[in-house]
Amino acid sequence: MIFGTLVENSTVHIILPENTSVLYFGEYYNIIYLHPEGILAFDSRVKYNPDRMYKDPQKPWTSSDDYPFIAPIMIKKSQIASSMSFNIHLSSNKSSQEFLDNLGDVISESFVGIQSVSLIFAVSVTWYDTERTCNSREMCQITNHSLILAVDGQQTFAVMEFNDTTPLHNVTFQSGFNFGYGRGWFDFGASSESLTGRNFYLVNSERPIKGGCDKNRNKKEGKAFISPRVLDMFGGNIVEVQGPCFYENDIIKLVVGNISNPYGTGDCYRVSEIKARCTIPPLTARGRVTVGISLNDISTMYTTTITVVHPTLTKRFVKLEGSGWGGTSAGELTVRWNATKLSIYPDARADVFIVGYSEKAFWDFHLPLVDDVLVSEGSATFNSDDISCGVTCAEYEAGFIAVKVKNITHANLYRTLTSGAMPFGWLMRKHLKKVHGPQWLHEKCMNWYKKEVKDMQWIEALDPCPCSLQQALLDMGRWQTDLSCNMFSKTPTCAFHKGAVHCVRSVGTIKKAGNQCCYGADGLLRYSEDTFQGSTPDRYHDWGAIPYGTSGSVPSLSHGLADVMTFFYCCIWANYKDCDFYMDVRPTTDCKTYKPPQQAMVFGQSHIITFDGQTGLVCEEGDYHLYQDSQMTVHGRFHENSQSQPSIKSKVLTSVGVKVKNETVIIKLKSGGFRESVHLKNNHQSERILDVTVNNEYQFFDREDNKWQDFNELTVVNNDEDSVQSNFTILSKHGVGVLVSGSTGFLHVTVTSLPALTEKSQGLLKGSKDSARGSVNGSDANYDIQFSWILQWYINDTLKQIIPYRVENDKSDIKCPKVLRNFTSEICHGDVRCLYDLFTTEDDQKARRTWMTGQRYSASMAAFSKVHSCGLLSVPRSTKSNVNYTLGNTVKITGCREGTLHGHTKYTCTNAGTSLEWVPSVTASCHQDSTAKTSDLGTSSLAGVVASVVIILIIIVVIAVVIIQRRKREDRYAFHRNYDSSLAKTIG
């Protein structure tokens, strides 16, 4: 129990020392308020309101009644009197130092991921609740409870202690953290039993972490905590876990995935009663994965989730040196590693070995390279000729190199460091040469080709490639940047697609397959028939396919074996002699049948452009249906813009909610769009502009390896190049993309959907057939009349809303602000949307941004208009004068890579009335006299490339539409990034 200054009936406000702040759920505060009713508040406007049910997300609210506070126990006190005592502890005060040091030690032991805490400030307060009619506090006290709020400059901890909660059985109370400003409520527990004792919480981040451990290990389930939470699919990480209390003789395991059929199990050892340290095994899944703590091989009761990232997005601490790692012959090879990541013990020892992957046994292969080396040496060298490989070895064509600490208790941040995925050509060659002879590469390629050519239906099911680079970038619901060939990267390689400037991959999968489309400097699609560096569909998607953990569905590795290793056999290692066979079974999906999507958006001061190009304006606060099809629903919340003129209140979009089946994403301006109403006494600001919650839990996209996060029904991508978090794309599996970006005080949302879906969709963005709507440039918009069709999409049923904490408004008298007839400005170029924003906000930048958005919309629609293309001029094994297949262009067949050219050689893409066709009909062919391959390594020349200024124009258009995906990412997102392309052509 804490004793200090006693306060009976008044609120105490405490000003923190200079340069000291409390970081509470993502916001900094310099003043805290102690209420005798049982509240520690961070805003002077917090009021004791026992009638409000804070944990009910459907409860109507306004910005005036939702402020941040901590309520250890807030009792409905019709017959109860409250008082409190408090103390302040400062590190500069010697009398407080022992208290802070001891408290810091206890906190350090109570949380995963925290090794030591040096507290600089704490306030401790105890509340006493007593029956009003009783004359003796000691005899009639219902309960007392205490709270310590402590900070170390970066982290904030809340320590609550409840000495006796038995009297609360028949008392109505609430207990939890209120985040404030519409951000939600975290409930401590549903019953008084769950509160009894001491409770630790880490509360500086929007995702609270509970400290300590649960002694009640017999209950059926509980929550585990793990650090770190973002992990490599190849495993090797050391993680700290907590949940149940750990006893000395416990056998602790970490089960990754479903307990009945896990992706893998990690070994653990006990650190203390509260913490254990575990290893992450190599996995076969990515995205959000459940992990559970298994005690004594009996059951898994305590669970949480981790984010498993694609192996090529993880930073590697193993460097491979020497000639031939990625080829078919090698000599002396060296493995070098970051020793401190593995261990800080001077005597720690490690083994170096190969971990092989197959579609049948997954990671069930280990081949020693170097045994028992000192970790501190940081490297090991071996001769590849000394490593033997038999039948079993040859079945594992790819995998990674691992360096593993022998003793798990000696491991630091990793038990195992791994290289990236790589082919094992130099290893397999020894065995395959014995089986197939000198032509082993040709035999491997032909055996694979004969199987593949029997089943080509999976390619026919894929979406056709977009015809132009602009379309591919704008069609965000179906296509996303392939980071192995990314024109926005600092170091683009396009190693498998030389000559391309950018590639995209399909977001969805069909029978585990995915598509890849690549584009040249002219912005046109590159076909695999024309060049060995063209667009090739993937039998198994590089990103994997749900459900993971089965053959053909494993991210990177299934694709690596089916599509990349075979490219090595037929093309790279064989000097491209058999590459035509590879391209025959990986033909580019022709763009001739590509159907562009439609776009609609909300921007500026709540301007709307519908899918069919009509305009609208939201003139009143509240939640509205923006878009709804059979699988996805999108809601928008509009608030009054506090930055507009006091007498002319425009509205802005502040939150977007997306629901796909049973999963929900909510993206909102930080602090619920009311940040301007929060009056802090310092200049601290979070760098994040937007808050993102998925399934009611805050998610963070602040690291390179977690900017792309997959959930069961949808994917959320942070498009920013840093941790600002101002631009996100939400992707559904049925081809709809929702782009949400934050500006100063409002959101911009763009929905991209297929015409077949928009035709049957509903919502504001579908629009209305009412002729009173405005035109695309807004010049004849009658907003008072058109608001009638907008109002029909207002959500007045709390059970249907996606975004919690509803805003109620009176819709009886709605008027849109009207721009004065003589109001004009050069920056708007006559655009009424721009003039409206300038008139209502008096902000030139906001108005100009609105005008630019309208211009970008027009540019996007021009890019989305179907490219007039005749599709591939298909003459297999031929060479051509150019590969421009658009309307009016002429292509001449110049020769054959194989065989003899026959037939007509000159064709023009012509409009035949109902379709575009090649004229004359294509008769050209390359007749082959035999099945023998020539040694001609040349691919067709790419003549007719547009000048480099075209590239600049393309990039400008794309950037302008704010759909740049992952601009500064290193392009590591491909199997082939881990071999030395200059050495990989060595033939064995």
PDB file of C-alpha atoms in Angstrom, residues 155-403:
ATOM      1  CA  GLN A 155       8.752   3.619 -22.153  1.00  0.00           C
ATOM      2  CA  THR A 156       5.809   4.009 -19.806  1.00  0.00           C
ATOM      3  CA  PHE A 157       4.742   1.402 -17.266  1.00  0.00           C
ATOM      4  CA  ALA A 158       1.564   1.112 -15.224  1.00  0.00           C
ATOM      5  CA  VAL A 159       1.740  -1.055 -12.098  1.00  0.00           C
ATOM      6  CA  MET A 160      -1.584  -1.683 -10.358  1.00  0.00           C
ATOM      7  CA  GLU A 161      -2.171  -3.470  -7.104  1.00  0.00           C
ATOM      8  CA  PHE A 162      -5.525  -4.604  -5.734  1.00  0.00           C
ATOM      9  CA  ASN A 163      -5.263  -5.780  -2.131  1.00  0.00           C
ATOM     10  CA  ASP A 164      -8.778  -7.120  -1.689  1.00  0.00           C
ATOM     11  CA  THR A 165     -11.396  -7.205  -4.452  1.00  0.00           C
ATOM     12  CA  THR A 166     -13.841  -9.556  -2.722  1.00  0.00           C
ATOM     13  CA  PRO A 167     -16.301  -6.731  -1.881  1.00  0.00           C
ATOM     14  CA  LEU A 168     -16.538  -5.909  -5.590  1.00  0.00           C
ATOM     15  CA  HIS A 169     -18.603  -9.015  -6.362  1.00  0.00           C
ATOM     16  CA  ASN A 170     -21.828  -7.025  -6.006  1.00  0.00           C
ATOM     17  CA  VAL A 171     -20.499  -3.648  -7.139  1.00  0.00           C
ATOM     18  CA  THR A 172     -20.687  -2.270 -10.695  1.00  0.00           C
ATOM     19  CA  PHE A 173     -17.256  -1.145 -11.840  1.00  0.00           C
ATOM     20  CA  GLN A 174     -15.097  -0.553 -14.902  1.00  0.00           C
ATOM     21  CA  SER A 175     -11.375  -1.193 -14.997  1.00  0.00           C
ATOM     22  CA  GLY A 176      -9.078  -0.420 -17.920  1.00  0.00           C
ATOM     23  CA  PHE A 177      -7.166   2.004 -20.111  1.00  0.00           C
ATOM     24  CA  ASN A 178      -9.109   4.554 -22.132  1.00  0.00           C
ATOM     25  CA  PHE A 179      -6.967   5.514 -25.120  1.00  0.00           C
ATOM     26  CA  GLY A 180      -8.985   8.660 -25.820  1.00  0.00           C
ATOM     27  CA  TYR A 181     -10.017  10.549 -28.962  1.00  0.00           C
ATOM     28  CA  GLY A 182     -11.934   7.601 -30.387  1.00  0.00           C
ATOM     29  CA  ARG A 183      -8.987   5.176 -30.170  1.00  0.00           C
ATOM     30  CA  GLY A 184     -10.643   2.592 -27.958  1.00  0.00           C
ATOM     31  CA  TRP A 185     -10.612   0.953 -24.549  1.00  0.00           C
ATOM     32  CA  PHE A 186      -8.503  -1.864 -23.088  1.00  0.00           C
ATOM     33  CA  ASP A 187     -10.318  -3.812 -20.370  1.00  0.00           C
ATOM     34  CA  PHE A 188      -8.321  -5.271 -17.460  1.00  0.00           C
ATOM     35  CA  GLY A 189     -10.748  -8.048 -16.706  1.00  0.00           C
ATOM     36  CA  ALA A 190     -14.382  -9.029 -16.562  1.00  0.00           C
ATOM     37  CA  SER A 191     -14.347 -10.061 -12.902  1.00  0.00           C
ATOM     38  CA  SER A 192     -12.812  -8.941  -9.630  1.00  0.00           C
ATOM     39  CA  GLU A 193     -10.875 -12.223  -9.422  1.00  0.00           C
ATOM     40  CA  SER A 194      -8.863 -11.308 -12.517  1.00  0.00           C
ATOM     41  CA  LEU A 195      -7.727  -8.057 -10.843  1.00  0.00           C
ATOM     42  CA  THR A 196      -6.555  -9.390  -7.490  1.00  0.00           C
ATOM     43  CA  GLY A 197      -2.847  -8.907  -6.871  1.00  0.00           C
ATOM     44  CA  ARG A 198      -0.237  -6.897  -8.767  1.00  0.00           C
ATOM     45  CA  ASN A 199      -0.662  -6.192 -12.489  1.00  0.00           C
ATOM     46  CA  PHE A 200       2.043  -4.822 -14.821  1.00  0.00           C
ATOM     47  CA  TYR A 201       1.412  -3.135 -18.163  1.00  0.00           C
ATOM     48  CA  LEU A 202       3.626  -1.487 -20.755  1.00  0.00           C
ATOM     49  CA  VAL A 203       1.457   1.347 -22.090  1.00  0.00           C
ATOM     50  CA  ASN A 204       3.572   3.669 -24.272  1.00  0.00           C
ATOM     51  CA  SER A 205       2.516   1.905 -27.499  1.00  0.00           C
ATOM     52  CA  GLU A 206      -1.017   1.528 -28.821  1.00  0.00           C
ATOM     53  CA  ARG A 207      -0.756  -2.201 -28.220  1.00  0.00           C
ATOM     54  CA  PRO A 208      -0.576  -2.731 -24.414  1.00  0.00           C
ATOM     55  CA  ILE A 209       1.661  -5.516 -23.140  1.00  0.00           C
ATOM     56  CA  LYS A 210       0.932  -7.292 -19.879  1.00  0.00           C
ATOM     57  CA  GLY A 211       3.808  -8.202 -17.610  1.00  0.00           C
ATOM     58  CA  GLY A 212       4.256 -10.958 -15.072  1.00  0.00           C
ATOM     59  CA  CYS A 213       3.029 -14.526 -15.357  1.00  0.00           C
ATOM     60  CA  ASP A 214      -0.115 -16.519 -14.708  1.00  0.00           C
ATOM     61  CA  LYS A 215       0.049 -18.965 -11.790  1.00  0.00           C
ATOM     62  CA  ASN A 216      -3.295 -20.490 -12.733  1.00  0.00           C
ATOM     63  CA  ARG A 217      -1.853 -22.914 -15.283  1.00  0.00           C
ATOM     64  CA  ASN A 218      -4.819 -25.279 -15.131  1.00  0.00           C
ATOM     65  CA  LYS A 219      -7.172 -23.018 -17.043  1.00  0.00           C
ATOM     66  CA  LYS A 220      -7.918 -23.903 -20.672  1.00  0.00           C
ATOM     67  CA  GLU A 221      -6.448 -20.855 -22.344  1.00  0.00           C
ATOM     68  CA  GLY A 222      -4.463 -17.704 -21.775  1.00  0.00           C
ATOM     69  CA  LYS A 223      -2.587 -14.960 -23.600  1.00  0.00           C
ATOM     70  CA  ALA A 224       1.114 -15.251 -24.289  1.00  0.00           C
ATOM     71  CA  PHE A 225       3.518 -12.430 -25.064  1.00  0.00           C
ATOM     72  CA  ILE A 226       6.523 -12.740 -27.342  1.00  0.00           C
ATOM     73  CA  SER A 227       9.431 -10.514 -28.370  1.00  0.00           C
ATOM     74  CA  PRO A 228      10.290  -9.901 -31.127  1.00  0.00           C
ATOM     75  CA  ARG A 229       7.012 -10.416 -32.991  1.00  0.00           C
ATOM     76  CA  VAL A 230       8.332 -10.018 -36.547  1.00  0.00           C
ATOM     77  CA  LEU A 231      10.337 -13.085 -37.532  1.00  0.00           C
ATOM     78  CA  ASP A 232      12.105 -14.716 -40.467  1.00  0.00           C
ATOM     79  CA  MET A 233      10.456 -17.622 -42.290  1.00  0.00           C
ATOM     80  CA  PHE A 234      13.839 -19.372 -42.277  1.00  0.00           C
ATOM     81  CA  GLY A 235      13.780 -19.245 -38.480  1.00  0.00           C
ATOM     82  CA  GLY A 236      16.807 -19.059 -36.237  1.00  0.00           C
ATOM     83  CA  ASN A 237      15.550 -16.134 -34.125  1.00  0.00           C
ATOM     84  CA  ILE A 238      15.742 -16.278 -30.355  1.00  0.00           C
ATOM     85  CA  VAL A 239      12.487 -15.004 -28.845  1.00  0.00           C
ATOM     86  CA  GLU A 240      11.465 -14.299 -25.279  1.00  0.00           C
ATOM     87  CA  VAL A 241       8.061 -15.596 -24.225  1.00  0.00           C
ATOM     88  CA  GLN A 242       5.867 -15.201 -21.182  1.00  0.00           C
ATOM     89  CA  GLY A 243       2.394 -16.304 -20.173  1.00  0.00           C
ATOM     90  CA  PRO A 244       2.150 -19.119 -17.630  1.00  0.00           C
ATOM     91  CA  CYS A 245       4.586 -19.124 -14.747  1.00  0.00           C
ATOM     92  CA  PHE A 246       7.520 -21.379 -15.531  1.00  0.00           C
ATOM     93  CA  TYR A 247       8.783 -23.831 -12.912  1.00  0.00           C
ATOM     94  CA  GLU A 248      12.281 -25.284 -12.715  1.00  0.00           C
ATOM     95  CA  ASN A 249      11.475 -28.739 -14.060  1.00  0.00           C
ATOM     96  CA  ASP A 250       9.145 -27.628 -16.856  1.00  0.00           C
ATOM     97  CA  ILE A 251       9.759 -28.854 -20.402  1.00  0.00           C
ATOM     98  CA  ILE A 252       8.921 -25.792 -22.494  1.00  0.00           C
ATOM     99  CA  LYS A 253       8.254 -25.864 -26.239  1.00  0.00           C
ATOM    100  CA  LEU A 254       7.129 -23.195 -28.670  1.00  0.00           C
ATOM    101  CA  VAL A 255       4.532 -24.523 -31.095  1.00  0.00           C
ATOM    102  CA  VAL A 256       4.291 -22.469 -34.310  1.00  0.00           C
ATOM    103  CA  GLY A 257       0.967 -22.832 -36.120  1.00  0.00           C
ATOM    104  CA  ASN A 258      -1.953 -25.123 -35.404  1.00  0.00           C
ATOM    105  CA  ILE A 259      -1.182 -27.344 -32.429  1.00  0.00           C
ATOM    106  CA  SER A 260      -2.578 -30.414 -34.205  1.00  0.00           C
ATOM    107  CA  ASN A 261      -0.487 -29.817 -37.333  1.00  0.00           C
ATOM    108  CA  PRO A 262       2.161 -27.160 -36.580  1.00  0.00           C
ATOM    109  CA  TYR A 263       4.574 -25.591 -39.034  1.00  0.00           C
ATOM    110  CA  GLY A 264       7.327 -26.364 -36.563  1.00  0.00           C
ATOM    111  CA  THR A 265       8.335 -26.584 -32.903  1.00  0.00           C
ATOM    112  CA  GLY A 266      11.067 -24.575 -31.207  1.00  0.00           C
ATOM    113  CA  ASP A 267      13.200 -25.567 -28.229  1.00  0.00           C
ATOM    114  CA  CYS A 268      13.052 -23.375 -25.121  1.00  0.00           C
ATOM    115  CA  TYR A 269      14.764 -22.964 -21.792  1.00  0.00           C
ATOM    116  CA  ARG A 270      13.600 -21.287 -18.603  1.00  0.00           C
ATOM    117  CA  VAL A 271      15.133 -17.908 -17.719  1.00  0.00           C
ATOM    118  CA  SER A 272      12.967 -17.145 -14.705  1.00  0.00           C
ATOM    119  CA  GLU A 273       9.502 -17.781 -13.390  1.00  0.00           C
ATOM    120  CA  ILE A 274       8.246 -15.166 -15.833  1.00  0.00           C
ATOM    121  CA  LYS A 275      10.407 -15.585 -18.958  1.00  0.00           C
ATOM    122  CA  ALA A 276      11.633 -18.344 -21.238  1.00  0.00           C
ATOM    123  CA  ARG A 277      13.808 -18.103 -24.362  1.00  0.00           C
ATOM    124  CA  CYS A 278      12.939 -20.140 -27.451  1.00  0.00           C
ATOM    125  CA  THR A 279      14.186 -20.725 -30.987  1.00  0.00           C
ATOM    126  CA  ILE A 280      12.089 -20.319 -34.111  1.00  0.00           C
ATOM    127  CA  PRO A 281      12.400 -23.315 -36.469  1.00  0.00           C
ATOM    128  CA  PRO A 282      12.373 -23.003 -40.290  1.00  0.00           C
ATOM    129  CA  LEU A 283       8.752 -22.505 -41.337  1.00  0.00           C
ATOM    130  CA  THR A 284       6.608 -23.027 -44.416  1.00  0.00           C
ATOM    131  CA  ALA A 285       4.260 -20.064 -43.966  1.00  0.00           C
ATOM    132  CA  ARG A 286       4.329 -16.311 -43.874  1.00  0.00           C
ATOM    133  CA  GLY A 287       1.967 -13.655 -42.585  1.00  0.00           C
ATOM    134  CA  ARG A 288       0.117 -13.787 -39.276  1.00  0.00           C
ATOM    135  CA  VAL A 289       0.850 -17.100 -37.541  1.00  0.00           C
ATOM    136  CA  THR A 290      -0.287 -18.348 -34.139  1.00  0.00           C
ATOM    137  CA  VAL A 291       2.331 -19.475 -31.627  1.00  0.00           C
ATOM    138  CA  GLY A 292       1.614 -21.323 -28.418  1.00  0.00           C
ATOM    139  CA  ILE A 293       3.541 -22.276 -25.303  1.00  0.00           C
ATOM    140  CA  SER A 294       3.543 -26.008 -24.641  1.00  0.00           C
ATOM    141  CA  LEU A 295       4.339 -27.158 -21.098  1.00  0.00           C
ATOM    142  CA  ASN A 296       5.608 -30.648 -20.378  1.00  0.00           C
ATOM    143  CA  ASP A 297       4.407 -31.974 -23.759  1.00  0.00           C
ATOM    144  CA  ILE A 298       0.808 -31.906 -22.564  1.00  0.00           C
ATOM    145  CA  SER A 299      -1.002 -28.987 -24.155  1.00  0.00           C
ATOM    146  CA  THR A 300      -0.721 -25.497 -25.549  1.00  0.00           C
ATOM    147  CA  MET A 301      -2.733 -23.084 -23.456  1.00  0.00           C
ATOM    148  CA  TYR A 302      -1.138 -19.674 -23.875  1.00  0.00           C
ATOM    149  CA  THR A 303      -1.081 -18.257 -27.393  1.00  0.00           C
ATOM    150  CA  THR A 304      -0.317 -15.111 -29.341  1.00  0.00           C
ATOM    151  CA  THR A 305       0.542 -14.248 -32.940  1.00  0.00           C
ATOM    152  CA  ILE A 306       3.730 -13.411 -34.782  1.00  0.00           C
ATOM    153  CA  THR A 307       4.340 -11.943 -38.219  1.00  0.00           C
ATOM    154  CA  VAL A 308       6.436 -14.247 -40.385  1.00  0.00           C
ATOM    155  CA  VAL A 309       8.008 -12.401 -43.298  1.00  0.00           C
ATOM    156  CA  HIS A 310       9.017 -13.620 -46.718  1.00  0.00           C
ATOM    157  CA  PRO A 311      12.650 -14.793 -46.478  1.00  0.00           C
ATOM    158  CA  THR A 312      13.926 -12.305 -49.046  1.00  0.00           C
ATOM    159  CA  LEU A 313      12.639  -9.372 -46.980  1.00  0.00           C
ATOM    160  CA  THR A 314      14.732 -10.307 -43.965  1.00  0.00           C
ATOM    161  CA  LYS A 315      18.131  -8.776 -43.342  1.00  0.00           C
ATOM    162  CA  ARG A 316      20.845 -11.435 -43.571  1.00  0.00           C
ATOM    163  CA  PHE A 317      23.890 -11.699 -41.318  1.00  0.00           C
ATOM    164  CA  VAL A 318      25.579 -14.495 -43.268  1.00  0.00           C
ATOM    165  CA  LYS A 319      27.805 -13.590 -46.205  1.00  0.00           C
ATOM    166  CA  LEU A 320      28.894 -16.207 -48.747  1.00  0.00           C
ATOM    167  CA  GLU A 321      32.331 -15.696 -50.286  1.00  0.00           C
ATOM    168  CA  GLY A 322      34.134 -17.585 -53.022  1.00  0.00           C
ATOM    169  CA  SER A 323      33.488 -18.543 -56.645  1.00  0.00           C
ATOM    170  CA  GLY A 324      30.580 -20.766 -57.566  1.00  0.00           C
ATOM    171  CA  TRP A 325      28.027 -20.587 -54.747  1.00  0.00           C
ATOM    172  CA  GLY A 326      25.257 -20.161 -57.320  1.00  0.00           C
ATOM    173  CA  GLY A 327      26.791 -22.207 -60.121  1.00  0.00           C
ATOM    174  CA  THR A 328      27.391 -25.848 -60.970  1.00  0.00           C
ATOM    175  CA  SER A 329      31.050 -26.014 -59.964  1.00  0.00           C
ATOM    176  CA  ALA A 330      32.890 -24.436 -57.080  1.00  0.00           C
ATOM    177  CA  GLY A 331      36.194 -24.645 -55.262  1.00  0.00           C
ATOM    178  CA  GLU A 332      37.051 -23.143 -51.916  1.00  0.00           C
ATOM    179  CA  LEU A 333      34.047 -21.488 -50.315  1.00  0.00           C
ATOM    180  CA  THR A 334      33.780 -19.301 -47.213  1.00  0.00           C
ATOM    181  CA  VAL A 335      30.860 -18.639 -44.880  1.00  0.00           C
ATOM    182  CA  ARG A 336      31.147 -15.418 -42.878  1.00  0.00           C
ATOM    183  CA  TRP A 337      28.737 -14.352 -40.108  1.00  0.00           C
ATOM    184  CA  ASN A 338      28.033 -11.605 -37.584  1.00  0.00           C
ATOM    185  CA  ALA A 339      29.331 -13.244 -34.402  1.00  0.00           C
ATOM    186  CA  THR A 340      27.633 -10.919 -31.890  1.00  0.00           C
ATOM    187  CA  LYS A 341      24.204 -11.726 -33.331  1.00  0.00           C
ATOM    188  CA  LEU A 342      24.836 -15.374 -32.476  1.00  0.00           C
ATOM    189  CA  SER A 343      26.524 -15.161 -29.084  1.00  0.00           C
ATOM    190  CA  ILE A 344      28.398 -12.903 -26.701  1.00  0.00           C
ATOM    191  CA  TYR A 345      29.949 -15.877 -24.884  1.00  0.00           C
ATOM    192  CA  PRO A 346      33.681 -16.058 -25.753  1.00  0.00           C
ATOM    193  CA  ASP A 347      33.698 -19.886 -25.747  1.00  0.00           C
ATOM    194  CA  ALA A 348      30.458 -20.403 -27.701  1.00  0.00           C
ATOM    195  CA  ARG A 349      30.818 -22.864 -30.567  1.00  0.00           C
ATOM    196  CA  ALA A 350      28.776 -23.396 -33.717  1.00  0.00           C
ATOM    197  CA  ASP A 351      28.229 -25.749 -36.642  1.00  0.00           C
ATOM    198  CA  VAL A 352      27.997 -24.699 -40.296  1.00  0.00           C
ATOM    199  CA  PHE A 353      25.728 -26.759 -42.525  1.00  0.00           C
ATOM    200  CA  ILE A 354      23.350 -26.824 -45.463  1.00  0.00           C
ATOM    201  CA  VAL A 355      19.611 -26.873 -44.855  1.00  0.00           C
ATOM    202  CA  GLY A 356      17.905 -28.365 -47.903  1.00  0.00           C
ATOM    203  CA  TYR A 357      14.300 -27.937 -48.979  1.00  0.00           C
ATOM    204  CA  SER A 358      11.999 -30.288 -50.897  1.00  0.00           C
ATOM    205  CA  GLU A 359       8.276 -30.205 -51.553  1.00  0.00           C
ATOM    206  CA  LYS A 360       7.849 -33.609 -49.892  1.00  0.00           C
ATOM    207  CA  ALA A 361       9.812 -33.276 -46.663  1.00  0.00           C
ATOM    208  CA  PHE A 362      10.230 -29.485 -46.523  1.00  0.00           C
ATOM    209  CA  TRP A 363      13.251 -28.676 -44.308  1.00  0.00           C
ATOM    210  CA  ASP A 364      14.106 -32.236 -43.361  1.00  0.00           C
ATOM    211  CA  PHE A 365      17.702 -32.259 -44.637  1.00  0.00           C
ATOM    212  CA  HIS A 366      20.935 -31.115 -42.997  1.00  0.00           C
ATOM    213  CA  LEU A 367      24.380 -31.592 -44.552  1.00  0.00           C
ATOM    214  CA  PRO A 368      27.433 -30.646 -42.439  1.00  0.00           C
ATOM    215  CA  LEU A 369      29.992 -28.304 -43.967  1.00  0.00           C
ATOM    216  CA  VAL A 370      32.160 -27.309 -40.998  1.00  0.00           C
ATOM    217  CA  ASP A 371      31.702 -28.627 -37.450  1.00  0.00           C
ATOM    218  CA  ASP A 372      32.498 -27.113 -34.083  1.00  0.00           C
ATOM    219  CA  VAL A 373      33.985 -23.694 -34.807  1.00  0.00           C
ATOM    220  CA  LEU A 374      34.294 -20.780 -32.400  1.00  0.00           C
ATOM    221  CA  VAL A 375      31.457 -18.347 -32.968  1.00  0.00           C
ATOM    222  CA  SER A 376      33.831 -15.460 -32.314  1.00  0.00           C
ATOM    223  CA  GLU A 377      35.962 -16.420 -35.334  1.00  0.00           C
ATOM    224  CA  GLY A 378      33.167 -15.159 -37.562  1.00  0.00           C
ATOM    225  CA  SER A 379      33.973 -17.339 -40.581  1.00  0.00           C
ATOM    226  CA  ALA A 380      34.632 -20.872 -41.788  1.00  0.00           C
ATOM    227  CA  THR A 381      36.128 -22.139 -45.048  1.00  0.00           C
ATOM    228  CA  PHE A 382      35.731 -25.495 -46.774  1.00  0.00           C
ATOM    229  CA  ASN A 383      36.431 -27.087 -50.143  1.00  0.00           C
ATOM    230  CA  SER A 384      33.336 -28.006 -52.098  1.00  0.00           C
ATOM    231  CA  ASP A 385      35.082 -31.078 -53.491  1.00  0.00           C
ATOM    232  CA  ASP A 386      35.169 -32.537 -49.985  1.00  0.00           C
ATOM    233  CA  ILE A 387      31.368 -32.444 -49.653  1.00  0.00           C
ATOM    234  CA  SER A 388      29.674 -35.593 -50.934  1.00  0.00           C
ATOM    235  CA  CYS A 389      26.159 -35.748 -52.329  1.00  0.00           C
ATOM    236  CA  GLY A 390      24.118 -38.903 -52.940  1.00  0.00           C
ATOM    237  CA  VAL A 391      20.584 -39.697 -54.083  1.00  0.00           C
ATOM    238  CA  THR A 392      18.957 -38.111 -51.056  1.00  0.00           C
ATOM    239  CA  CYS A 393      21.085 -34.992 -51.297  1.00  0.00           C
ATOM    240  CA  ALA A 394      20.178 -34.460 -54.954  1.00  0.00           C
ATOM    241  CA  GLU A 395      16.488 -34.321 -54.021  1.00  0.00           C
ATOM    242  CA  TYR A 396      17.140 -31.073 -52.135  1.00  0.00           C
ATOM    243  CA  GLU A 397      17.954 -28.694 -54.963  1.00  0.00           C
ATOM    244  CA  ALA A 398      17.770 -25.486 -52.945  1.00  0.00           C
ATOM    245  CA  GLY A 399      17.799 -24.149 -49.413  1.00  0.00           C
ATOM    246  CA  PHE A 400      20.138 -22.023 -47.317  1.00  0.00           C
ATOM    247  CA  ILE A 401      23.433 -22.071 -45.430  1.00  0.00           C
ATOM    248  CA  ALA A 402      23.096 -22.077 -41.635  1.00  0.00           C
ATOM    249  CA  VAL A 403      25.418 -21.263 -38.742  1.00  0.00           C
TER     250      VAL A 403
END
